PDB file of C-alpha atoms (C1' of nucleotides) in Angstrom:
ATOM      1  CA  MET A   1      78.476  98.724  80.319  1.00 66.00           C
ATOM      2  CA  GLU A   2      78.780 100.115  83.750  1.00 68.00           C
ATOM      3  CA  ILE A   3      80.607 103.266  84.367  1.00 55.00           C
ATOM      4  CA  ILE A   4      82.812 103.177  87.365  1.00 52.00           C
ATOM      5  CA  ALA A   5      83.433 106.551  88.842  1.00 58.00           C
ATOM      6  CA  LEU A   6      87.175 106.441  89.228  1.00 57.00           C
ATOM      7  CA  ARG A   7      87.795 108.297  92.385  1.00 57.00           C
ATOM      8  CA  GLU A   8      90.343 110.914  91.608  1.00 61.00           C
ATOM      9  CA  ALA A   9      91.898 111.496  94.964  1.00 64.00           C
ATOM     10  CA  PRO A  10      92.207 115.159  95.883  1.00 67.00           C
ATOM     11  CA  VAL A  11      95.571 115.660  94.313  1.00 78.00           C
ATOM     12  CA  ALA A  12      96.881 118.499  96.391  1.00 83.00           C
ATOM     13  CA  LEU A  13     100.619 118.857  96.274  1.00 95.00           C
ATOM     14  CA  GLY A  14     102.989 120.230  98.860  1.00 97.00           C
ATOM     15  CA  ASP A  15     105.813 122.535  97.950  1.00 97.00           C
ATOM     16  CA  LEU A  16     108.452 119.889  97.556  1.00 98.00           C
ATOM     17  CA  GLU A  17     106.137 117.550  95.725  1.00 98.00           C
ATOM     18  CA  ARG A  18     105.318 120.404  93.434  1.00 98.00           C
ATOM     19  CA  SER A  19     108.984 121.115  92.784  1.00 98.00           C
ATOM     20  CA  VAL A  20     109.620 117.515  91.917  1.00 98.00           C
ATOM     21  CA  MET A  21     106.686 117.392  89.525  1.00 98.00           C
ATOM     22  CA  ASP A  22     107.795 120.612  87.876  1.00 98.00           C
ATOM     23  CA  LEU A  23     111.161 119.069  87.352  1.00 98.00           C
ATOM     24  CA  LEU A  24     109.765 115.891  85.872  1.00 98.00           C
ATOM     25  CA  TRP A  25     107.521 117.909  83.629  1.00 98.00           C
ATOM     26  CA  ASP A  26     110.164 120.355  82.512  1.00 98.00           C
ATOM     27  CA  GLN A  27     112.642 117.612  81.761  1.00 97.00           C
ATOM     28  CA  PRO A  28     110.655 114.744  80.354  1.00 95.00           C
ATOM     29  CA  GLY A  29     112.101 111.286  80.425  1.00 95.00           C
ATOM     30  CA  ALA A  30     113.230 108.916  83.105  1.00 96.00           C
ATOM     31  CA  HIS A  31     115.224 110.221  86.037  1.00 98.00           C
ATOM     32  CA  THR A  32     116.942 108.555  88.916  1.00 98.00           C
ATOM     33  CA  ALA A  33     116.404 109.752  92.448  1.00 98.00           C
ATOM     34  CA  ASN A  34     119.909 111.155  92.435  1.00 98.00           C
ATOM     35  CA  ASP A  35     119.221 113.070  89.247  1.00 97.00           C
ATOM     36  CA  VAL A  36     116.212 114.615  90.853  1.00 98.00           C
ATOM     37  CA  ARG A  37     118.036 115.491  94.025  1.00 98.00           C
ATOM     38  CA  ASP A  38     120.850 117.171  92.106  1.00 97.00           C
ATOM     39  CA  ALA A  39     118.421 119.154  90.020  1.00 97.00           C
ATOM     40  CA  LEU A  40     116.476 120.407  93.004  1.00 98.00           C
ATOM     41  CA  ALA A  41     117.440 123.570  94.793  1.00 94.00           C
ATOM     42  CA  GLY A  42     118.600 123.066  98.341  1.00 92.00           C
ATOM     43  CA  ASP A  43     120.576 120.179  99.686  1.00 95.00           C
ATOM     44  CA  LEU A  44     118.191 117.362 100.342  1.00 98.00           C
ATOM     45  CA  ALA A  45     118.976 113.797 101.288  1.00 98.00           C
ATOM     46  CA  VAL A  46     118.290 111.234  98.600  1.00 98.00           C
ATOM     47  CA  THR A  47     115.958 109.463 100.943  1.00 98.00           C
ATOM     48  CA  THR A  48     113.871 112.587 101.139  1.00 98.00           C
ATOM     49  CA  VAL A  49     113.559 112.663  97.393  1.00 98.00           C
ATOM     50  CA  LEU A  50     112.734 108.968  97.319  1.00 98.00           C
ATOM     51  CA  THR A  51     110.017 109.437  99.897  1.00 98.00           C
ATOM     52  CA  VAL A  52     108.474 112.202  97.886  1.00 98.00           C
ATOM     53  CA  LEU A  53     108.710 110.199  94.690  1.00 98.00           C
ATOM     54  CA  SER A  54     106.993 107.280  96.393  1.00 98.00           C
ATOM     55  CA  ARG A  55     104.193 109.477  97.600  1.00 98.00           C
ATOM     56  CA  LEU A  56     103.787 110.954  94.163  1.00 98.00           C
ATOM     57  CA  GLU A  57     103.694 107.467  92.725  1.00 98.00           C
ATOM     58  CA  LYS A  58     100.983 106.502  95.168  1.00 96.00           C
ATOM     59  CA  LYS A  59      99.051 109.561  94.054  1.00 96.00           C
ATOM     60  CA  GLY A  60      99.369 108.393  90.479  1.00 96.00           C
ATOM     61  CA  LEU A  61     101.419 111.356  89.348  1.00 98.00           C
ATOM     62  CA  VAL A  62     104.672 109.524  88.857  1.00 98.00           C
ATOM     63  CA  ARG A  63     105.448 106.231  87.206  1.00 98.00           C
ATOM     64  CA  ARG A  64     108.415 104.183  88.337  1.00 97.00           C
ATOM     65  CA  ASP A  65     110.465 101.775  86.343  1.00 96.00           C
ATOM     66  CA  GLY A  66     111.913  99.439  88.921  1.00 88.00           C
ATOM     67  CA  GLY A  67     113.552  97.166  86.402  1.00 87.00           C
ATOM     68  CA  ARG A  68     117.243  97.485  87.062  1.00 87.00           C
ATOM     69  CA  ARG A  69     118.826  99.184  89.901  1.00 86.00           C
ATOM     70  CA  PRO A  70     118.852 102.854  89.765  1.00 93.00           C
ATOM     71  CA  HIS A  71     115.096 103.008  89.433  1.00 97.00           C
ATOM     72  CA  ARG A  72     113.778 105.514  86.973  1.00 98.00           C
ATOM     73  CA  TYR A  73     110.983 107.957  87.617  1.00 98.00           C
ATOM     74  CA  ALA A  74     108.909 109.964  85.190  1.00 98.00           C
ATOM     75  CA  ALA A  75     105.730 112.002  85.232  1.00 98.00           C
ATOM     76  CA  ALA A  76     102.704 109.803  84.646  1.00 97.00           C
ATOM     77  CA  SER A  77     100.825 112.437  82.697  1.00 97.00           C
ATOM     78  CA  SER A  78     101.576 115.776  81.153  1.00 97.00           C
ATOM     79  CA  ARG A  79     101.431 118.922  83.171  1.00 97.00           C
ATOM     80  CA  GLU A  80      98.575 120.092  80.994  1.00 97.00           C
ATOM     81  CA  ASP A  81      96.489 116.988  81.525  1.00 97.00           C
ATOM     82  CA  HIS A  82      97.121 117.074  85.204  1.00 97.00           C
ATOM     83  CA  THR A  83      96.151 120.713  85.417  1.00 97.00           C
ATOM     84  CA  VAL A  84      93.010 120.164  83.409  1.00 97.00           C
ATOM     85  CA  GLY A  85      92.159 117.479  85.919  1.00 95.00           C
ATOM     86  CA  LEU A  86      92.505 120.013  88.679  1.00 96.00           C
ATOM     87  CA  LEU A  87      90.346 122.498  86.829  1.00 96.00           C
ATOM     88  CA  ASN A  88      87.617 119.925  86.415  1.00 95.00           C
ATOM     89  CA  GLU A  89      87.908 118.958  90.021  1.00 95.00           C
ATOM     90  CA  VAL A  90      87.351 122.562  91.013  1.00 96.00           C
ATOM     91  CA  LEU A  91      84.477 122.891  88.583  1.00 96.00           C
ATOM     92  CA  GLY A  92      82.998 119.655  89.816  1.00 94.00           C
ATOM     93  CA  SER A  93      82.521 121.164  93.236  1.00 93.00           C
ATOM     94  CA  VAL A  94      79.993 123.732  92.121  1.00 97.00           C
ATOM     95  CA  PRO A  95      76.394 123.173  91.125  1.00 97.00           C
ATOM     96  CA  ASP A  96      76.519 125.486  88.140  1.00 96.00           C
ATOM     97  CA  ARG A  97      79.621 125.044  86.040  1.00 95.00           C
ATOM     98  CA  GLU A  98      78.448 127.460  83.421  1.00 94.00           C
ATOM     99  CA  ALA A  99      77.940 130.277  85.882  1.00 96.00           C
ATOM    100  CA  VAL A 100      81.559 129.876  86.904  1.00 97.00           C
ATOM    101  CA  LEU A 101      82.752 129.641  83.339  1.00 96.00           C
ATOM    102  CA  ALA A 102      80.838 132.798  82.577  1.00 95.00           C
ATOM    103  CA  ARG A 103      82.706 134.737  85.225  1.00 96.00           C
ATOM    104  CA  PHE A 104      85.944 133.127  84.237  1.00 96.00           C
ATOM    105  CA  ILE A 105      85.574 133.972  80.578  1.00 95.00           C
ATOM    106  CA  GLY A 106      84.525 137.469  81.503  1.00 94.00           C
ATOM    107  CA  GLY A 107      87.753 137.922  83.370  1.00 93.00           C
ATOM    108  CA  ILE A 108      90.342 136.763  80.880  1.00 93.00           C
ATOM    109  CA  GLY A 109      92.316 139.148  78.743  1.00 92.00           C
ATOM    110  CA  PRO A 110      91.432 139.888  75.121  1.00 93.00           C
ATOM    111  CA  ASP A 111      94.415 137.993  73.765  1.00 92.00           C
ATOM    112  CA  GLU A 112      93.475 134.909  75.691  1.00 93.00           C
ATOM    113  CA  ALA A 113      89.857 135.324  74.696  1.00 94.00           C
ATOM    114  CA  ALA A 114      90.968 135.319  71.100  1.00 94.00           C
ATOM    115  CA  ALA A 115      92.946 132.152  71.671  1.00 94.00           C
ATOM    116  CA  VAL A 116      89.957 130.427  73.200  1.00 94.00           C
ATOM    117  CA  ARG A 117      87.766 131.541  70.324  1.00 94.00           C
ATOM    118  CA  ARG A 118      90.263 130.101  67.900  1.00 93.00           C
ATOM    119  CA  LEU A 119      90.275 126.833  69.798  1.00 92.00           C
ATOM    120  CA  LEU A 120      86.520 126.624  69.653  1.00 90.00           C
ATOM    121  CA  GLU A 121      86.392 127.114  65.928  1.00 84.00           C
ATOM    122  CA  SER A 122      88.625 124.218  65.005  1.00 72.00           C
TER     123      SER A 122
ATOM    124  CA  MET B   1      98.715 154.045  91.137  1.00 66.00           C
ATOM    125  CA  GLU B   2     100.537 151.143  92.551  1.00 68.00           C
ATOM    126  CA  ILE B   3      99.076 147.738  92.344  1.00 55.00           C
ATOM    127  CA  ILE B   4      99.488 145.721  95.446  1.00 53.00           C
ATOM    128  CA  ALA B   5      99.560 142.020  94.826  1.00 59.00           C
ATOM    129  CA  LEU B   6      96.980 140.900  97.300  1.00 58.00           C
ATOM    130  CA  ARG B   7      98.203 137.607  98.591  1.00 57.00           C
ATOM    131  CA  GLU B   8      95.491 135.097  98.029  1.00 60.00           C
ATOM    132  CA  ALA B   9      96.303 132.479 100.577  1.00 64.00           C
ATOM    133  CA  PRO B  10      95.998 128.947  99.281  1.00 67.00           C
ATOM    134  CA  VAL B  11      92.320 128.657 100.003  1.00 78.00           C
ATOM    135  CA  ALA B  12      92.004 124.934 100.428  1.00 84.00           C
ATOM    136  CA  LEU B  13      88.917 123.925 102.343  1.00 95.00           C
ATOM    137  CA  GLY B  14      88.288 120.906 104.492  1.00 97.00           C
ATOM    138  CA  ASP B  15      85.056 118.968 104.308  1.00 97.00           C
ATOM    139  CA  LEU B  16      83.293 120.762 107.088  1.00 98.00           C
ATOM    140  CA  GLU B  17      84.532 124.144 105.974  1.00 98.00           C
ATOM    141  CA  ARG B  18      83.235 123.306 102.554  1.00 98.00           C
ATOM    142  CA  SER B  19      79.841 122.325 103.910  1.00 98.00           C
ATOM    143  CA  VAL B  20      79.576 125.584 105.776  1.00 98.00           C
ATOM    144  CA  MET B  21      80.488 127.614 102.727  1.00 98.00           C
ATOM    145  CA  ASP B  22      77.994 125.712 100.592  1.00 98.00           C
ATOM    146  CA  LEU B  23      75.369 126.539 103.128  1.00 98.00           C
ATOM    147  CA  LEU B  24      76.232 130.217 103.204  1.00 98.00           C
ATOM    148  CA  TRP B  25      76.279 130.286  99.441  1.00 98.00           C
ATOM    149  CA  ASP B  26      73.035 128.393  98.980  1.00 98.00           C
ATOM    150  CA  GLN B  27      71.223 130.500 101.518  1.00 97.00           C
ATOM    151  CA  PRO B  28      72.518 134.001 101.119  1.00 96.00           C
ATOM    152  CA  GLY B  29      72.143 136.424 103.922  1.00 95.00           C
ATOM    153  CA  ALA B  30      73.322 136.608 107.488  1.00 97.00           C
ATOM    154  CA  HIS B  31      73.217 133.523 109.656  1.00 98.00           C
ATOM    155  CA  THR B  32      73.881 132.909 113.280  1.00 98.00           C
ATOM    156  CA  ALA B  33      76.137 130.104 114.373  1.00 98.00           C
ATOM    157  CA  ASN B  34      73.094 128.241 115.630  1.00 98.00           C
ATOM    158  CA  ASP B  35      71.379 128.614 112.278  1.00 98.00           C
ATOM    159  CA  VAL B  36      74.373 127.132 110.615  1.00 98.00           C
ATOM    160  CA  ARG B  37      74.619 124.272 113.047  1.00 98.00           C
ATOM    161  CA  ASP B  38      70.963 123.407 112.631  1.00 98.00           C
ATOM    162  CA  ALA B  39      71.232 123.472 108.880  1.00 98.00           C
ATOM    163  CA  LEU B  40      74.248 121.213 108.803  1.00 98.00           C
ATOM    164  CA  ALA B  41      73.902 117.464 108.664  1.00 94.00           C
ATOM    165  CA  GLY B  42      75.162 115.668 111.711  1.00 93.00           C
ATOM    166  CA  ASP B  43      74.977 116.844 115.252  1.00 95.00           C
ATOM    167  CA  LEU B  44      77.814 119.238 115.820  1.00 98.00           C
ATOM    168  CA  ALA B  45      78.468 121.407 118.815  1.00 98.00           C
ATOM    169  CA  VAL B  46      77.950 125.116 118.261  1.00 98.00           C
ATOM    170  CA  THR B  47      81.506 125.722 119.300  1.00 98.00           C
ATOM    171  CA  THR B  48      82.631 123.543 116.447  1.00 98.00           C
ATOM    172  CA  VAL B  49      80.661 125.634 114.025  1.00 98.00           C
ATOM    173  CA  LEU B  50      82.016 128.813 115.549  1.00 98.00           C
ATOM    174  CA  THR B  51      85.563 127.567 115.235  1.00 98.00           C
ATOM    175  CA  VAL B  52      85.036 126.783 111.601  1.00 98.00           C
ATOM    176  CA  LEU B  53      83.384 130.120 110.966  1.00 98.00           C
ATOM    177  CA  SER B  54      86.316 131.884 112.586  1.00 98.00           C
ATOM    178  CA  ARG B  55      88.781 130.023 110.452  1.00 98.00           C
ATOM    179  CA  LEU B  56      86.794 130.826 107.355  1.00 98.00           C
ATOM    180  CA  GLU B  57      86.712 134.443 108.380  1.00 98.00           C
ATOM    181  CA  LYS B  58      90.480 134.430 108.776  1.00 97.00           C
ATOM    182  CA  LYS B  59      90.725 132.984 105.294  1.00 96.00           C
ATOM    183  CA  GLY B  60      88.625 135.841 104.012  1.00 97.00           C
ATOM    184  CA  LEU B  61      85.740 133.655 102.896  1.00 98.00           C
ATOM    185  CA  VAL B  62      83.287 134.739 105.527  1.00 98.00           C
ATOM    186  CA  ARG B  63      82.356 138.132 106.846  1.00 98.00           C
ATOM    187  CA  ARG B  64      81.109 138.530 110.376  1.00 98.00           C
ATOM    188  CA  ASP B  65      78.810 141.132 111.746  1.00 97.00           C
ATOM    189  CA  GLY B  66      79.662 141.279 115.425  1.00 89.00           C
ATOM    190  CA  GLY B  67      77.377 144.165 116.171  1.00 88.00           C
ATOM    191  CA  ARG B  68      74.790 142.747 118.490  1.00 90.00           C
ATOM    192  CA  ARG B  69      74.868 139.465 120.182  1.00 89.00           C
ATOM    193  CA  PRO B  70      74.058 136.591 118.103  1.00 95.00           C
ATOM    194  CA  HIS B  71      76.782 137.447 115.605  1.00 98.00           C
ATOM    195  CA  ARG B  72      75.838 137.095 111.976  1.00 98.00           C
ATOM    196  CA  TYR B  73      77.914 135.366 109.370  1.00 98.00           C
ATOM    197  CA  ALA B  74      77.725 135.521 105.607  1.00 98.00           C
ATOM    198  CA  ALA B  75      79.836 134.526 102.637  1.00 98.00           C
ATOM    199  CA  ALA B  76      82.296 137.244 101.745  1.00 98.00           C
ATOM    200  CA  SER B  77      82.098 136.594  98.023  1.00 97.00           C
ATOM    201  CA  SER B  78      79.916 134.601  95.690  1.00 97.00           C
ATOM    202  CA  ARG B  79      80.580 130.977  95.050  1.00 97.00           C
ATOM    203  CA  GLU B  80      81.296 131.824  91.446  1.00 97.00           C
ATOM    204  CA  ASP B  81      83.880 134.452  92.259  1.00 97.00           C
ATOM    205  CA  HIS B  82      85.531 132.206  94.741  1.00 97.00           C
ATOM    206  CA  THR B  83      85.666 129.355  92.273  1.00 97.00           C
ATOM    207  CA  VAL B  84      87.071 131.561  89.559  1.00 97.00           C
ATOM    208  CA  GLY B  85      89.753 132.509  92.040  1.00 95.00           C
ATOM    209  CA  LEU B  86      90.581 128.859  92.469  1.00 96.00           C
ATOM    210  CA  LEU B  87      90.697 128.342  88.726  1.00 96.00           C
ATOM    211  CA  ASN B  88      93.110 131.194  88.330  1.00 95.00           C
ATOM    212  CA  GLU B  89      95.180 129.908  91.173  1.00 95.00           C
ATOM    213  CA  VAL B  90      95.482 126.568  89.427  1.00 96.00           C
ATOM    214  CA  LEU B  91      96.246 128.242  86.131  1.00 96.00           C
ATOM    215  CA  GLY B  92      98.798 130.460  87.781  1.00 94.00           C
ATOM    216  CA  SER B  93     100.857 127.436  88.704  1.00 93.00           C
ATOM    217  CA  VAL B  94     101.665 126.504  85.143  1.00 96.00           C
ATOM    218  CA  PRO B  95     104.038 128.251  82.755  1.00 96.00           C
ATOM    219  CA  ASP B  96     101.715 128.013  79.798  1.00 96.00           C
ATOM    220  CA  ARG B  97      98.142 128.901  80.615  1.00 95.00           C
ATOM    221  CA  GLU B  98      97.051 128.646  77.024  1.00 94.00           C
ATOM    222  CA  ALA B  99      98.297 125.111  76.618  1.00 96.00           C
ATOM    223  CA  VAL B 100      96.143 124.124  79.547  1.00 97.00           C
ATOM    224  CA  LEU B 101      93.164 126.059  78.275  1.00 96.00           C
ATOM    225  CA  ALA B 102      93.576 124.334  74.950  1.00 95.00           C
ATOM    226  CA  ARG B 103      93.259 120.904  76.540  1.00 96.00           C
ATOM    227  CA  PHE B 104      90.462 122.101  78.738  1.00 96.00           C
ATOM    228  CA  ILE B 105      88.446 123.540  75.876  1.00 95.00           C
ATOM    229  CA  GLY B 106      89.103 120.423  73.878  1.00 94.00           C
ATOM    230  CA  GLY B 107      87.538 118.365  76.615  1.00 93.00           C
ATOM    231  CA  ILE B 108      84.296 120.164  77.286  1.00 93.00           C
ATOM    232  CA  GLY B 109      81.023 119.022  75.842  1.00 91.00           C
ATOM    233  CA  PRO B 110      79.470 120.626  72.761  1.00 93.00           C
ATOM    234  CA  ASP B 111      76.716 122.307  74.750  1.00 92.00           C
ATOM    235  CA  GLU B 112      79.194 123.905  77.070  1.00 93.00           C
ATOM    236  CA  ALA B 113      81.374 124.862  74.145  1.00 94.00           C
ATOM    237  CA  ALA B 114      78.398 126.644  72.651  1.00 94.00           C
ATOM    238  CA  ALA B 115      77.828 128.478  75.909  1.00 94.00           C
ATOM    239  CA  VAL B 116      81.433 129.628  76.036  1.00 94.00           C
ATOM    240  CA  ARG B 117      81.252 130.773  72.437  1.00 94.00           C
ATOM    241  CA  ARG B 118      78.177 132.781  73.244  1.00 93.00           C
ATOM    242  CA  LEU B 119      79.931 134.365  76.195  1.00 92.00           C
ATOM    243  CA  LEU B 120      82.843 135.367  74.031  1.00 90.00           C
ATOM    244  CA  GLU B 121      80.669 137.047  71.479  1.00 84.00           C
ATOM    245  CA  SER B 122      78.951 139.408  73.817  1.00 72.00           C
TER     246      SER B 122
ATOM    247  C1'  DC C   1     131.482  82.631  97.544  1.00 78.48           C
ATOM    248  C1'  DC C   2     131.663  86.848 100.187  1.00 78.48           C
ATOM    249  C1'  DC C   3     131.976  91.735 100.877  1.00 78.48           C
ATOM    250  C1'  DC C   4     131.290  96.542  99.475  1.00 78.48           C
ATOM    251  C1'  DA C   5     129.174 100.357  97.597  1.00 78.48           C
ATOM    252  C1'  DA C   6     125.213 102.220  95.621  1.00 78.48           C
ATOM    253  C1'  DG C   7     120.333 102.116  95.940  1.00 78.48           C
ATOM    254  C1'  DT C   8     115.882 101.311  98.121  1.00 78.48           C
ATOM    255  C1'  DT C   9     112.530 100.612 101.751  1.00 78.48           C
ATOM    256  C1'  DC C  10     111.167 101.320 106.785  1.00 78.48           C
ATOM    257  C1'  DT C  11     110.475 103.920 110.397  1.00 78.48           C
ATOM    258  C1'  DA C  12     110.165 108.224 112.581  1.00 78.48           C
ATOM    259  C1'  DC C  13     109.393 112.803 113.968  1.00 78.48           C
ATOM    260  C1'  DG C  14     108.125 117.818 113.890  1.00 78.48           C
ATOM    261  C1'  DT C  15     104.789 120.903 111.875  1.00 78.48           C
ATOM    262  C1'  DC C  16     100.683 122.547 110.062  1.00 78.48           C
ATOM    263  C1'  DC C  17      95.763 122.028 108.964  1.00 78.48           C
ATOM    264  C1'  DT C  18      91.228 120.400 110.072  1.00 78.48           C
ATOM    265  C1'  DG C  19      87.391 118.376 112.839  1.00 78.48           C
ATOM    266  C1'  DT C  20      85.830 118.397 117.150  1.00 78.48           C
ATOM    267  C1'  DA C  21      84.491 120.286 121.464  1.00 78.48           C
ATOM    268  C1'  DG C  22      84.938 121.412 126.740  1.00 78.48           C
ATOM    269  C1'  DA C  23      86.111 125.337 129.855  1.00 78.48           C
ATOM    270  C1'  DA C  24      86.174 129.881 130.654  1.00 78.48           C
ATOM    271  C1'  DT C  25      84.453 134.260 129.795  1.00 78.48           C
ATOM    272  C1'  DA C  26      81.189 137.890 128.248  1.00 78.48           C
ATOM    273  C1'  DA C  27      76.798 139.825 127.429  1.00 78.48           C
ATOM    274  C1'  DA C  28      71.718 140.072 127.592  1.00 78.48           C
ATOM    275  C1'  DG C  29      67.332 139.566 129.576  1.00 78.48           C
ATOM    276  C1'  DT C  30      64.396 139.339 133.735  1.00 78.48           C
TER     277       DT C  30
ATOM    278  C1'  DA D   1      72.143 140.150 140.565  1.00 78.48           C
ATOM    279  C1'  DC D   2      71.251 135.775 138.419  1.00 78.48           C
ATOM    280  C1'  DT D   3      70.447 132.868 134.798  1.00 78.48           C
ATOM    281  C1'  DT D   4      70.669 131.857 130.066  1.00 78.48           C
ATOM    282  C1'  DT D   5      72.799 132.372 125.741  1.00 78.48           C
ATOM    283  C1'  DA D   6      76.669 133.306 122.941  1.00 78.48           C
ATOM    284  C1'  DT D   7      81.623 133.831 122.054  1.00 78.48           C
ATOM    285  C1'  DT D   8      86.452 133.070 122.776  1.00 78.48           C
ATOM    286  C1'  DC D   9      90.314 130.053 124.549  1.00 78.48           C
ATOM    287  C1'  DT D  10      92.485 126.085 124.848  1.00 78.48           C
ATOM    288  C1'  DA D  11      93.148 121.376 123.503  1.00 78.48           C
ATOM    289  C1'  DC D  12      93.687 117.224 121.232  1.00 78.48           C
ATOM    290  C1'  DA D  13      93.570 113.473 117.654  1.00 78.48           C
ATOM    291  C1'  DG D  14      94.384 112.366 112.877  1.00 78.48           C
ATOM    292  C1'  DG D  15      96.306 113.129 108.454  1.00 78.48           C
ATOM    293  C1'  DA D  16      99.487 115.268 105.039  1.00 78.48           C
ATOM    294  C1'  DC D  17     104.219 116.876 104.117  1.00 78.48           C
ATOM    295  C1'  DG D  18     109.124 117.816 104.633  1.00 78.48           C
ATOM    296  C1'  DT D  19     112.812 115.668 106.235  1.00 78.48           C
ATOM    297  C1'  DA D  20     116.011 112.041 106.949  1.00 78.48           C
ATOM    298  C1'  DG D  21     118.495 108.110 109.689  1.00 78.48           C
ATOM    299  C1'  DA D  22     118.501 102.969 110.016  1.00 78.48           C
ATOM    300  C1'  DA D  23     117.992  98.853 108.043  1.00 78.48           C
ATOM    301  C1'  DC D  24     117.823  96.016 104.181  1.00 78.48           C
ATOM    302  C1'  DT D  25     118.789  94.651  99.155  1.00 78.48           C
ATOM    303  C1'  DT D  26     121.491  93.854  95.134  1.00 78.48           C
ATOM    304  C1'  DG D  27     124.918  93.885  91.578  1.00 78.48           C
ATOM    305  C1'  DG D  28     129.915  93.613  90.936  1.00 78.48           C
ATOM    306  C1'  DG D  29     134.817  92.905  92.253  1.00 78.48           C
ATOM    307  C1'  DG D  30     137.980  90.046  94.931  1.00 78.48           C
TER     308       DG D  30
END
DNA sequence: CCCCAAGTTCTACGTCCTGTAGAATAAAGT
DNA sequence: ACTTTATTCTACAGGACGTAGAACTTGGGG
C-alpha cells in the first residue's frame, strides 16, 4: 500500500477569510452567503463574501452544498483540527520537533501543563 | 512595571527567506552576504541575498553587524525559539487553546508523548 | 411560455509581499 | 586617485487577498 503524501497547501488565511472561518466555526451548520454577509462586521457586498467562500472552498476549508438555490456553506473541518494541522505544518518545517516541543512545554503555564499531563495519562 | 505587548508581526516567510534562515540556523555565527549566496542552492545575485537579509532584519529575524565592511549577518534567535513563537501565534488565534492542545496531544506518536511526559516531570 | 428577482459565476483591479536583480553609491585597498 | 568590493536604491513581475461590478443562471409568478 503506497502512501501518497497529500500536499497540504500552505493554508494561510487573510483577515477576511479568517473572519469568515471564525463565523462558520462559531456557528456550525450550513449558511447562505447572505447569512454570512449579515453576520460579518462591515458592509460588504455579497459577491465579496461569495468570492471569499469560493477561495476557502478551493483551499479545502469550506464545503458547499450547491443542491438548491441559496447554496449552503459550512466549515469542512473543526477549528481544532484545522489548527492542529497548522501546528503540525509549523513543526514539520524544523529538523528537530522535540527540541521545539521542549521549549514550548517549558513555556506554558502550570495550569496548562497540568492539562497536558492529564491528557497524556488517559 | 508595565508590560508592553511587543507586537510580533505575522512572521510568514517566503521560500527564499526560509532558505536563508535555515542556513543561518544550521551554521550559527556571522556570515557575509557572499557567504550566504555561496551556500545557497541556485545562482543568485548578491543583491538578491542582501535584499532578503534586509527584509529579514526588518522582521527581526536577523541581526546585522555593520561595523566594518563586509557586513555580518546572523540569526537573531534560535530556530526553536522562533518556531515556538509561531506555535503560540497559531494558538493565539483560537478561543480555546486547550481544546487544540488536546487534539494535538492525542495525535502525537507514543515516543513523542513519552518525551513530553518527561519534559513535564522535570 | 416569458419575465423578474434572487443568487451565482466571471472578470477585474488595487495593494501588499516576495523573488529577483540592475544602477547608483559608498568604502577600502593599493 | 583609481579600482575593486560591498551596500543601498529602485524596479518589476507574479501571486494572494479584499473588494465588487457585470454578466449569466434559475426558480416562480403572470
